[in-house]
PDB file of C-alpha atoms in Angstrom:
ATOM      1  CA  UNK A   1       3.726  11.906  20.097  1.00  0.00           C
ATOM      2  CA  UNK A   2      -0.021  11.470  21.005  1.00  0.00           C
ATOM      3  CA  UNK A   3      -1.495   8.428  20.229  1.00  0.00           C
ATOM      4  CA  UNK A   4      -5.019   7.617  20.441  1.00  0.00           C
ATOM      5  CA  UNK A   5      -7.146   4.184  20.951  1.00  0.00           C
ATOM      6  CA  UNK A   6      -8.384   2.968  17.521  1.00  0.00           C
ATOM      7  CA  UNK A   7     -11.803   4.149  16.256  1.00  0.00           C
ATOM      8  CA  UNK A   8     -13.615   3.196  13.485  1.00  0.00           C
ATOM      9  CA  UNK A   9     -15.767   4.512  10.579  1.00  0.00           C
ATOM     10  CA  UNK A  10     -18.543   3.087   8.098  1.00  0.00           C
ATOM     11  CA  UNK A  11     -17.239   3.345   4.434  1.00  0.00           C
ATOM     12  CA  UNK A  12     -19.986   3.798   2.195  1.00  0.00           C
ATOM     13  CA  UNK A  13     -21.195   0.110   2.205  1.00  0.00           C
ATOM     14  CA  UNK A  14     -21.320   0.012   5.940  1.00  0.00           C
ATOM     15  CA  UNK A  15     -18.110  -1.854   6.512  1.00  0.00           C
ATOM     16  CA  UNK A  16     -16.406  -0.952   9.398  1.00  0.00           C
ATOM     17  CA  UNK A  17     -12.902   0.333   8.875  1.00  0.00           C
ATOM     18  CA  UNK A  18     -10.269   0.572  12.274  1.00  0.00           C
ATOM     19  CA  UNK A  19      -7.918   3.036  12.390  1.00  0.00           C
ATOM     20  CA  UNK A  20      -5.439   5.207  15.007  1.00  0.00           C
ATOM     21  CA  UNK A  21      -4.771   8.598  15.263  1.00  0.00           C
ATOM     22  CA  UNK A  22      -0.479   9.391  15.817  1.00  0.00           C
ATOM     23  CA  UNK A  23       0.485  12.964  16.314  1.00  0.00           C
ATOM     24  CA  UNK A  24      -0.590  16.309  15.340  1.00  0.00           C
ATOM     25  CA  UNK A  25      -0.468  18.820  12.326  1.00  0.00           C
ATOM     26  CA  UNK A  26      -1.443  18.021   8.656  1.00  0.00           C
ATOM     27  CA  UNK A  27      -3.207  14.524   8.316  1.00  0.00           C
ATOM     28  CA  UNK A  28      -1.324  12.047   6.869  1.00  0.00           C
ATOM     29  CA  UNK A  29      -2.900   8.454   5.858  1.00  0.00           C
ATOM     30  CA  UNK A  30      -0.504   5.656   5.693  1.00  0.00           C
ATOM     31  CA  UNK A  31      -1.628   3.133   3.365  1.00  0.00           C
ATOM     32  CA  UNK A  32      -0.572  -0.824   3.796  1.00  0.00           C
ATOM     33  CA  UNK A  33       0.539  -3.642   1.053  1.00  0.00           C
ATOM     34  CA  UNK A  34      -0.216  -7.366   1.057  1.00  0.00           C
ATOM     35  CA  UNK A  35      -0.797  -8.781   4.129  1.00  0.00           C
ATOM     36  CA  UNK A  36       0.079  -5.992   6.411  1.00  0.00           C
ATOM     37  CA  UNK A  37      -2.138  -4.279   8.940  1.00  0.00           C
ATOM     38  CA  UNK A  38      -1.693  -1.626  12.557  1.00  0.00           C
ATOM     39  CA  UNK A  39      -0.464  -4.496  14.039  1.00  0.00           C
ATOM     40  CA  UNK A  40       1.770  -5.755  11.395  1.00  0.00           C
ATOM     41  CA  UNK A  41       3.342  -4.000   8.617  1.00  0.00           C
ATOM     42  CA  UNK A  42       5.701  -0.685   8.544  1.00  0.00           C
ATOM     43  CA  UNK A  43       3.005   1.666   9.635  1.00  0.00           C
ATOM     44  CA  UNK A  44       3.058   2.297  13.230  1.00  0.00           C
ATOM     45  CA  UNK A  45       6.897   3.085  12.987  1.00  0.00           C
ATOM     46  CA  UNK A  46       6.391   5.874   9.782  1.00  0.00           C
ATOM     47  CA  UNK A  47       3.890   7.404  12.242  1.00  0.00           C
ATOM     48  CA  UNK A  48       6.021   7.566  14.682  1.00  0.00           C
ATOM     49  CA  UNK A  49       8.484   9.250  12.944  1.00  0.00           C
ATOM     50  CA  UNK A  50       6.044  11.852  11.329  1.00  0.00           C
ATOM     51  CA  UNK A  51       4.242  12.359  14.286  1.00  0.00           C
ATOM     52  CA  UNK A  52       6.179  15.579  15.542  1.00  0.00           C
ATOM     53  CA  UNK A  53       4.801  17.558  12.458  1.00  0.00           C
ATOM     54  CA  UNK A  54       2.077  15.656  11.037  1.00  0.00           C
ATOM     55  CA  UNK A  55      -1.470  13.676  12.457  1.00  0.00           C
ATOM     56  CA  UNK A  56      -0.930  10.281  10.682  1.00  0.00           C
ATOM     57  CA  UNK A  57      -3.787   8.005  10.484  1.00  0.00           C
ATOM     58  CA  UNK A  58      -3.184   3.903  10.226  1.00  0.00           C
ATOM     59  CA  UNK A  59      -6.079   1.926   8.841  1.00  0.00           C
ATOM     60  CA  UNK A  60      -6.358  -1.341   8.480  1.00  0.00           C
ATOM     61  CA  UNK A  61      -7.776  -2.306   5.030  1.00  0.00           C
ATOM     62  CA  UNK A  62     -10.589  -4.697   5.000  1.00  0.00           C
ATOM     63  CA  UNK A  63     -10.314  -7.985   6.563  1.00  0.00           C
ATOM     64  CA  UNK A  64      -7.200  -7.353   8.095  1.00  0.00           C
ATOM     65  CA  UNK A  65      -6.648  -6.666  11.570  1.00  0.00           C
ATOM     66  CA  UNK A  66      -9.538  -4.857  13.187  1.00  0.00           C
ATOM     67  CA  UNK A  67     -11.395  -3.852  10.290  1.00  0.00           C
ATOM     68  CA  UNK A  68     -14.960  -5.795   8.967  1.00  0.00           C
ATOM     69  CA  UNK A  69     -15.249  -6.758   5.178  1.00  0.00           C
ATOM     70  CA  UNK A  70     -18.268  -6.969   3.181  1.00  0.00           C
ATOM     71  CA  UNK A  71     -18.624  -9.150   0.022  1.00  0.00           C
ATOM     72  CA  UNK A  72     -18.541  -8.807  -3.159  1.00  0.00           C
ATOM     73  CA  UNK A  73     -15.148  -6.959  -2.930  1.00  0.00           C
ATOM     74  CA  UNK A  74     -14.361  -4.884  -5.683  1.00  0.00           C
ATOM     75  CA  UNK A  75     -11.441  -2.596  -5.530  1.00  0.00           C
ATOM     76  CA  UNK A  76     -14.011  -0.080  -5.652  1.00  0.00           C
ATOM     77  CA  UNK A  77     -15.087  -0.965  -2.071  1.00  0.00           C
ATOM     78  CA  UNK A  78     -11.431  -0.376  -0.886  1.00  0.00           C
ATOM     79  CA  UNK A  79     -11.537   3.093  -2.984  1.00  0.00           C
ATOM     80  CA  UNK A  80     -14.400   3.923  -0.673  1.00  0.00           C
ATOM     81  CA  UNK A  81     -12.710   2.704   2.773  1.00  0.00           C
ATOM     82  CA  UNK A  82      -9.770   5.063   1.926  1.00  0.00           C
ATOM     83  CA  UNK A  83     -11.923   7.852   0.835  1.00  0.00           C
ATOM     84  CA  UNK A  84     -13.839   7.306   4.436  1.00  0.00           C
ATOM     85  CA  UNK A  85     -10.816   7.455   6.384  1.00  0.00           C
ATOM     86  CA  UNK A  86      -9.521  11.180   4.857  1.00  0.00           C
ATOM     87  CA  UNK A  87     -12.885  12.034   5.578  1.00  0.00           C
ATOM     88  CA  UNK A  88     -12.643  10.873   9.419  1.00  0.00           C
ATOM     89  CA  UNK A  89      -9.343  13.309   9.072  1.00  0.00           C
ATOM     90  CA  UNK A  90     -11.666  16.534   8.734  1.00  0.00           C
ATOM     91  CA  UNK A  91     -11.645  16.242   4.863  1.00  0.00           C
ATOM     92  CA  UNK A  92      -8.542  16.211   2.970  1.00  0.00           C
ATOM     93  CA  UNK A  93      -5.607  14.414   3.384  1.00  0.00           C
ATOM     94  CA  UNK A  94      -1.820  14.027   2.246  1.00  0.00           C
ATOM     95  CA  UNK A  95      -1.488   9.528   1.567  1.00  0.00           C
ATOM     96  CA  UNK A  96       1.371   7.486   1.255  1.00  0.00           C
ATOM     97  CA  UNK A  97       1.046   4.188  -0.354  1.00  0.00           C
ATOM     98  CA  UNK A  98       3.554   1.685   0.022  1.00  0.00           C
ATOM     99  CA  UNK A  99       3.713  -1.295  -1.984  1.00  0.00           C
ATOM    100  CA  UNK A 100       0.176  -2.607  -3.305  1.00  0.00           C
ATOM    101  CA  UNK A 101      -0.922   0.266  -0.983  1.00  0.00           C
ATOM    102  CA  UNK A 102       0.652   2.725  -3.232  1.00  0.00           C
ATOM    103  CA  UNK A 103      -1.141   1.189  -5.766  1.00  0.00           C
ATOM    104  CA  UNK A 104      -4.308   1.730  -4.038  1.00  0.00           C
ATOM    105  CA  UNK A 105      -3.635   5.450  -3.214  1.00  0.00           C
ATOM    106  CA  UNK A 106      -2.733   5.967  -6.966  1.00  0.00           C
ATOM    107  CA  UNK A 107      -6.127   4.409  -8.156  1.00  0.00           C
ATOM    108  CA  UNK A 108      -7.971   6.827  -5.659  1.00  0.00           C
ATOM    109  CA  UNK A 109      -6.363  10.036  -6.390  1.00  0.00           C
ATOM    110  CA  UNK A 110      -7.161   9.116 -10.022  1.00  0.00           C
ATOM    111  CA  UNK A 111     -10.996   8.697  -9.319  1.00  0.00           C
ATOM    112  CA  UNK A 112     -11.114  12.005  -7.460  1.00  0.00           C
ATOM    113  CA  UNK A 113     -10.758  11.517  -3.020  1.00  0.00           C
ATOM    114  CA  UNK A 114      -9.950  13.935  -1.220  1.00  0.00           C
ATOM    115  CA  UNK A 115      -5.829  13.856  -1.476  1.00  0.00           C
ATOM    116  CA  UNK A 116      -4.240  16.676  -1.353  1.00  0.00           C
ATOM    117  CA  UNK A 117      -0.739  15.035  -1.923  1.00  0.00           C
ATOM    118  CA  UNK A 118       0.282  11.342  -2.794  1.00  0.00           C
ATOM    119  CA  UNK A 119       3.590   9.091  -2.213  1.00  0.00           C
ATOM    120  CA  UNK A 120       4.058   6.214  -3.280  1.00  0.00           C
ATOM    121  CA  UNK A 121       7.028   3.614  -2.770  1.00  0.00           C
ATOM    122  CA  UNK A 122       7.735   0.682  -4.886  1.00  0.00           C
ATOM    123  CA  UNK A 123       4.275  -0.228  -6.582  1.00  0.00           C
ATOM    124  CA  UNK A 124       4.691  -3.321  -7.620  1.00  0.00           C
ATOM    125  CA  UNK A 125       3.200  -3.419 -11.413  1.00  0.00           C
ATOM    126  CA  UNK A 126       4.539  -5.535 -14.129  1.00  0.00           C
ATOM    127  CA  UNK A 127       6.186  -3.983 -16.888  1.00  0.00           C
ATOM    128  CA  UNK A 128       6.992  -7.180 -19.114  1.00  0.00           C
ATOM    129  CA  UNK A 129       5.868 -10.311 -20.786  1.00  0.00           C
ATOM    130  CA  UNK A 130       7.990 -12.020 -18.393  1.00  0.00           C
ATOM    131  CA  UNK A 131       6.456 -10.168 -15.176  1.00  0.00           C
ATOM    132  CA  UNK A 132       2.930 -10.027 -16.660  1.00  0.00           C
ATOM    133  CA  UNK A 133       3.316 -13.898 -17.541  1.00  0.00           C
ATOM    134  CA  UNK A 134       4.381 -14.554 -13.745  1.00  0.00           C
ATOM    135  CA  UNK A 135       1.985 -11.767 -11.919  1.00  0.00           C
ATOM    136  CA  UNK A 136      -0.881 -14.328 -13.788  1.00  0.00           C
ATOM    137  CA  UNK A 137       0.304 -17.693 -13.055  1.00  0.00           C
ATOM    138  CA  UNK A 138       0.515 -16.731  -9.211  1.00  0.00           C
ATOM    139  CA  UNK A 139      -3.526 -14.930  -9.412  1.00  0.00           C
ATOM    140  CA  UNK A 140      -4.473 -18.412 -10.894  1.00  0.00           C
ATOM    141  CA  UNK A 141      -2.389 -20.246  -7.876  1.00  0.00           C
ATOM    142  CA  UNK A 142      -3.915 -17.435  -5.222  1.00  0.00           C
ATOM    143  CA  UNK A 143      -7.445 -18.171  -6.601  1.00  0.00           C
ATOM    144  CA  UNK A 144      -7.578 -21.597  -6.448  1.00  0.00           C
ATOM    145  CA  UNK A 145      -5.951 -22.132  -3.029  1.00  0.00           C
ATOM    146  CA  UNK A 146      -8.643 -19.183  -1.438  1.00  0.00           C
ATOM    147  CA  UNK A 147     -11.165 -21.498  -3.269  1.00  0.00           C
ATOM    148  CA  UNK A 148      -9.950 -24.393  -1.682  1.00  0.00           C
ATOM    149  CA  UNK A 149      -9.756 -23.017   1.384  1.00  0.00           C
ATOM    150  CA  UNK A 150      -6.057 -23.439   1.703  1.00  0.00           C
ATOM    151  CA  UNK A 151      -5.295 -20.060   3.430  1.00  0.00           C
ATOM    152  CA  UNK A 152      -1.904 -21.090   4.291  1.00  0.00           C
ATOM    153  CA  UNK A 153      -1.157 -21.840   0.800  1.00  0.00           C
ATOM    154  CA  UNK A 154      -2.021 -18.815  -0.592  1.00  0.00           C
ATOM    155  CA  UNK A 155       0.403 -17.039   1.577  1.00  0.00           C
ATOM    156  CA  UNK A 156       3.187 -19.465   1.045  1.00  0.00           C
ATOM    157  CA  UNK A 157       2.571 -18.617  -2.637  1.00  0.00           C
ATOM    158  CA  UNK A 158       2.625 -15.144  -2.474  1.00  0.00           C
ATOM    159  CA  UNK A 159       5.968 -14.955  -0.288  1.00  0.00           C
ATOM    160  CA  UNK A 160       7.668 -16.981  -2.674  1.00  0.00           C
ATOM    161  CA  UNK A 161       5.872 -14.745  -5.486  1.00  0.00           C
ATOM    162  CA  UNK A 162       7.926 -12.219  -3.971  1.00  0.00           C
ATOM    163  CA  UNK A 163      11.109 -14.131  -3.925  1.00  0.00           C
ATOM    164  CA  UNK A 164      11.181 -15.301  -0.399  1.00  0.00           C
ATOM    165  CA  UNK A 165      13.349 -18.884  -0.908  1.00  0.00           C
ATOM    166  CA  UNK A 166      11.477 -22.113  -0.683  1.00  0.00           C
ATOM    167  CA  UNK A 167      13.145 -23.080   2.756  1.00  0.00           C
ATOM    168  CA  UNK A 168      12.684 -19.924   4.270  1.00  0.00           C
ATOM    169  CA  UNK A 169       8.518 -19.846   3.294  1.00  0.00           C
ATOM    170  CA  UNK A 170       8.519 -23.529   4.764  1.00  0.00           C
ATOM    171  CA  UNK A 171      10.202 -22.226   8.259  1.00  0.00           C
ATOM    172  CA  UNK A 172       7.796 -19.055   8.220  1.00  0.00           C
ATOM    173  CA  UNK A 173       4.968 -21.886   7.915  1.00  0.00           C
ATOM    174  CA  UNK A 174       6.262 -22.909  11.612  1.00  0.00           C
ATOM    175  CA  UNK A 175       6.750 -19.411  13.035  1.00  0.00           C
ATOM    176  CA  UNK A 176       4.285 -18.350  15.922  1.00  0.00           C
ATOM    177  CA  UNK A 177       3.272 -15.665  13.507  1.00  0.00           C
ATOM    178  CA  UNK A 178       1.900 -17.611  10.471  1.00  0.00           C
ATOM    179  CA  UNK A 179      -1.689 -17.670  12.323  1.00  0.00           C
ATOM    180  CA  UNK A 180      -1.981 -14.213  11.504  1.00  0.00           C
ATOM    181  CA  UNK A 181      -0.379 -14.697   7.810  1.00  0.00           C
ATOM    182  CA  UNK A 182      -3.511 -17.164   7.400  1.00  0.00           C
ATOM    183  CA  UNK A 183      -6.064 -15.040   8.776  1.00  0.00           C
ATOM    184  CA  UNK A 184      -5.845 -12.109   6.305  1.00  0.00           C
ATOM    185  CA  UNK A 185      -4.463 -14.307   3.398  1.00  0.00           C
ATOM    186  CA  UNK A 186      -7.944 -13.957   1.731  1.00  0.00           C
ATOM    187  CA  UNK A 187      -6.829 -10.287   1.326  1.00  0.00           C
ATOM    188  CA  UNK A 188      -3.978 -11.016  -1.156  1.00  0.00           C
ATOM    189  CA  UNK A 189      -6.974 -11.438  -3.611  1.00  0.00           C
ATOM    190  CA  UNK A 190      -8.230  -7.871  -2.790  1.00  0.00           C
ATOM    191  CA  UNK A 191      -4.089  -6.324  -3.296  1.00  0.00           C
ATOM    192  CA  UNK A 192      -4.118  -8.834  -6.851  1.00  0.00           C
ATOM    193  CA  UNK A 193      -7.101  -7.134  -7.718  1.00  0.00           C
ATOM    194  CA  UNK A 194      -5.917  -3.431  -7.454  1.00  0.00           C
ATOM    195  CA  UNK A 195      -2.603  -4.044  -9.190  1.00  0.00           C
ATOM    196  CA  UNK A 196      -4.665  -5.521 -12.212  1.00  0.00           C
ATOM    197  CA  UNK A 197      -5.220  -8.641 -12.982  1.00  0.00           C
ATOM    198  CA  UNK A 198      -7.385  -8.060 -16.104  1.00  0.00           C
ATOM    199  CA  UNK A 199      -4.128  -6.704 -17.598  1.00  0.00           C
ATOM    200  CA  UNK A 200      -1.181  -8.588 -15.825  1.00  0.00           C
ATOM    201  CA  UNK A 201      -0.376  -6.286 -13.376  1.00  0.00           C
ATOM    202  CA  UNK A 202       0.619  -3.807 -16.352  1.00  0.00           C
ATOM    203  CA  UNK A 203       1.260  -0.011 -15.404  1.00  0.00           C
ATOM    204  CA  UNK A 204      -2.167   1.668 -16.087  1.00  0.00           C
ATOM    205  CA  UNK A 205      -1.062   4.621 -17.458  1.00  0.00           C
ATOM    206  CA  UNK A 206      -4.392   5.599 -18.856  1.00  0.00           C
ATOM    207  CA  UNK A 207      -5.837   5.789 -15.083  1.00  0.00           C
ATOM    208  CA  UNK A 208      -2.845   7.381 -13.512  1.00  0.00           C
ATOM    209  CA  UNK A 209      -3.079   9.957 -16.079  1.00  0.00           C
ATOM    210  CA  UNK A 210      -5.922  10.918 -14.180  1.00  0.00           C
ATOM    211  CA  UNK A 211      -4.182  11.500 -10.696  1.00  0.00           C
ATOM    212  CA  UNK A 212      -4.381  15.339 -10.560  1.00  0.00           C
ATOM    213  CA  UNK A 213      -2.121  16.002  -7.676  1.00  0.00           C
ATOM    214  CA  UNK A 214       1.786  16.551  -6.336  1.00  0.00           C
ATOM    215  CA  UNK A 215       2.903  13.110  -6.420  1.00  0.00           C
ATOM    216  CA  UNK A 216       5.793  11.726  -5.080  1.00  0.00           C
ATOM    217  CA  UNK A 217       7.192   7.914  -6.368  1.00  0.00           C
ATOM    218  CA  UNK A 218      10.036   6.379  -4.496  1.00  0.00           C
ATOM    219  CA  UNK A 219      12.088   3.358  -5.025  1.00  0.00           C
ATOM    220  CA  UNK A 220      15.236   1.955  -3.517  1.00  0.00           C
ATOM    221  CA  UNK A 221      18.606   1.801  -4.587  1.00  0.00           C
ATOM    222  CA  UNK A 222      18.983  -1.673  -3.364  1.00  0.00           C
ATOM    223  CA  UNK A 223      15.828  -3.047  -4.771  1.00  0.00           C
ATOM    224  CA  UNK A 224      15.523  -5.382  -7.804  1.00  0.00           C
ATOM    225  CA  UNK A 225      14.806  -3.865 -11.105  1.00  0.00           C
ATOM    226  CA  UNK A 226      12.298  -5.852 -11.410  1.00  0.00           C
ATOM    227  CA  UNK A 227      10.236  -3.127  -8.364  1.00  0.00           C
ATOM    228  CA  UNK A 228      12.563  -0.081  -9.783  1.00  0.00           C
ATOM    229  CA  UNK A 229      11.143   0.027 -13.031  1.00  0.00           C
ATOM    230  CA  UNK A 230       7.578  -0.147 -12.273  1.00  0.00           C
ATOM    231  CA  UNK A 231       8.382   2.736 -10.377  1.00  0.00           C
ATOM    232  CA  UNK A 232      10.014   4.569 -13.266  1.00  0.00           C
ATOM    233  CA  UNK A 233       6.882   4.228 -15.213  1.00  0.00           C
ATOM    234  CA  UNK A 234       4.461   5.355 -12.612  1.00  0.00           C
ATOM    235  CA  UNK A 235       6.283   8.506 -12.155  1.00  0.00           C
ATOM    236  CA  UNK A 236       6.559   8.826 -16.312  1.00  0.00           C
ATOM    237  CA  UNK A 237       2.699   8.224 -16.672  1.00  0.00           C
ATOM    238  CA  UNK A 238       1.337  10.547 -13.656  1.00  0.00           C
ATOM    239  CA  UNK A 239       1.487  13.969 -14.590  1.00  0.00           C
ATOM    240  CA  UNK A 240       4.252  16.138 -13.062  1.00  0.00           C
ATOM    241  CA  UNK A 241       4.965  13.657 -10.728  1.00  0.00           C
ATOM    242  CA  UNK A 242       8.848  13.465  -9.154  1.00  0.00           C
ATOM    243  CA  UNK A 243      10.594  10.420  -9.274  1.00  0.00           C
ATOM    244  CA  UNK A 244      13.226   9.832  -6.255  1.00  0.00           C
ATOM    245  CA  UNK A 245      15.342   6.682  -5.042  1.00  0.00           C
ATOM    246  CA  UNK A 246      16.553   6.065  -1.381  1.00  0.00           C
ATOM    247  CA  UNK A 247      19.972   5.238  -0.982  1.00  0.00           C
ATOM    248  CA  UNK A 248      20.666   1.606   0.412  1.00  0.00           C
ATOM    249  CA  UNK A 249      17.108   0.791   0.570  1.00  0.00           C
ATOM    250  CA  UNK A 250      14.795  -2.837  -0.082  1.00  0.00           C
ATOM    251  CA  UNK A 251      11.696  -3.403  -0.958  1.00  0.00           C
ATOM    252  CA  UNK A 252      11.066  -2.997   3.386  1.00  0.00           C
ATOM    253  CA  UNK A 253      12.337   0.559   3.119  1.00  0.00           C
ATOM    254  CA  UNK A 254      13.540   2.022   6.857  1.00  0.00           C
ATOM    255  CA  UNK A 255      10.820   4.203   7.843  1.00  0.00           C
ATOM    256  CA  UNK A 256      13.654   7.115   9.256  1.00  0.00           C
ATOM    257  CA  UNK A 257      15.107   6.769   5.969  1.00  0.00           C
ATOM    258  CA  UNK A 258      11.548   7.348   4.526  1.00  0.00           C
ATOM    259  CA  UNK A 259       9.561   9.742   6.972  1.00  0.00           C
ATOM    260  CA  UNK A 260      12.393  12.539   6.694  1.00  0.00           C
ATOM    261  CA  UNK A 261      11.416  12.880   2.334  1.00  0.00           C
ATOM    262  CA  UNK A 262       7.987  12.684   3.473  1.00  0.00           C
ATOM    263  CA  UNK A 263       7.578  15.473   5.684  1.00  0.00           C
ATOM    264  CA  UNK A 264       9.884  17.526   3.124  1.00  0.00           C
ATOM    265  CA  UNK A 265       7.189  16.871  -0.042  1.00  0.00           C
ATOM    266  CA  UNK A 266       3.693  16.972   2.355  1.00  0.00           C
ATOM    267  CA  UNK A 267       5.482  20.441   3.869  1.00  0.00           C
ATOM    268  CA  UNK A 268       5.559  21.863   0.263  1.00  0.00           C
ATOM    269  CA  UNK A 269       3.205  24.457  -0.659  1.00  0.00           C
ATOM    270  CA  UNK A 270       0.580  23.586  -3.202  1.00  0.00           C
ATOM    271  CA  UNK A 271       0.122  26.079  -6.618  1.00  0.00           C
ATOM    272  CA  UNK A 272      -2.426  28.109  -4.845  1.00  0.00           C
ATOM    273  CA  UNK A 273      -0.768  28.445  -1.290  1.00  0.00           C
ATOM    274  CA  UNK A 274       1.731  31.308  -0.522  1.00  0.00           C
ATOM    275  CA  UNK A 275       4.769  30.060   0.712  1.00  0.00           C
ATOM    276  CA  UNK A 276       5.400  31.328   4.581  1.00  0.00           C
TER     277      UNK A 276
END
């Protein structure tokens, strides 16, 4: 494994995006969910796992970690950061998404970057009243606790959005990490904004339509239904795409459980590429 100091590159609104190189082969770009960053988040260990076969790129998203952020955000903007990233990879690039960062990757194969292949685990849409009803009572908590300036709030809200029990968010308040919980909190806004929240966090099956690529989506057997099914529907509404659970596996999926399918489905050979 080769490993390189972090570097950065200028998306296309001049933000600065930070990112390390892992490895060498294909390029890989591993793409981060809510609240997670290089330093914090399953990224770092996928690349190492990949990194026999594959050059895997971390980035951290903007304003998390050692990447800049430039207002007004639109999900656009992050569309952009990813799309400068595969092009700091010499052009094209295989992605994996997990969690609100699948959702991301989805939303910029269907607009057209430069992927070449896309996996996704868990992307966490709604797919009922119930859900929908939830995904926007916690937006209008996230939005008026970032508007308050309540940082900490808005990450206590999201954990327990995501089922994390009362008692357990309140000890996590104490923990010598929750500094760094607080300091990219504002980017839970930025992860609500990609899943949806004009529609609820509902599948959008009329922009993954558009994803024009292999696509792999991934769930785990262990996970609620409640993160399964969202997963079923992505894989019914992107075209051709395979649909595949992991045995045994959460939401915080085991990156040697995960790498090994990974290198299998970025090894493939596309329609137009003989196989050796």
């Amino acid at each position: 494994m080769n490993a390189t100091a972090s570097r950065t590159v200028a998306s296309t609104d001049g933000t600065e995006i930070a990112y390390t190189v892992t490895g060498s082969g294909p390029a890989v770009v591993f793409v981060d969910g809510a609240l997670c960053h290089r330093a914090f988040g399953p990224g770092a260990a996928v690349a190492e796992q990949l990194a026999a076969h594959h050059t895997v790129y971390t980035y951290d998203r903007r304003g998390r970690g050692g990447s800049a952020d430039t207002a007004p955000f639109a999900v656009e903007r992050e569309i952009e950061d990813l799309a400068a990233v595969i092009a700091a990879t010499g052009g094209t690039a295989h992605v994996i998404g997990v969690s609100s960062g699948g959702v991301l990757a989805l939303r910029a194969a269907a607009s057209g970057v430069a992927i070449s292949r896309i996996a996704v685990y868990e992307p966490p849409f709604s797919t009922g009243d119930g859900q929908r009803e939830r995904f926007d009572a916690y937006v209008s908590d996230l939005t008026e606790a970032l508007a308050d300036g309540r940082r900490g709030d808005a990450a206590a809200r999201f954990m327990a959005f995501v089922g994390m029990p009362a008692e357990m968010v309140d000890q996590m308040r104490g923990a010598p990490m929750w500094p760094a919980f607080e300091a990219v909190a504002p980017t839970l806004a930025y992860d609500a904004a990609a899943v949806g929240t004009a529609a609820g966090g509902s599948v959008p099956a009329e922009v993954l339509a558009g994803v024009a690529v292999p696509a792999l989506v991934l769930d785990g057997g262990a996970s609620p239904e409640l993160l399964r099914a969202p997963a079923r529907e992505v894989a019914a509404a992107v075209p051709g795409a395979e649909y595949r659970t992991l045995a045994d596996q959460t939401h915080e999926v085991a990156a040697d459980v995960l790498a090994p399918v990974l290198a299998e489905f970025f090894a493939r050979p596309t329609a137009d590429e003989p196989t050796v």
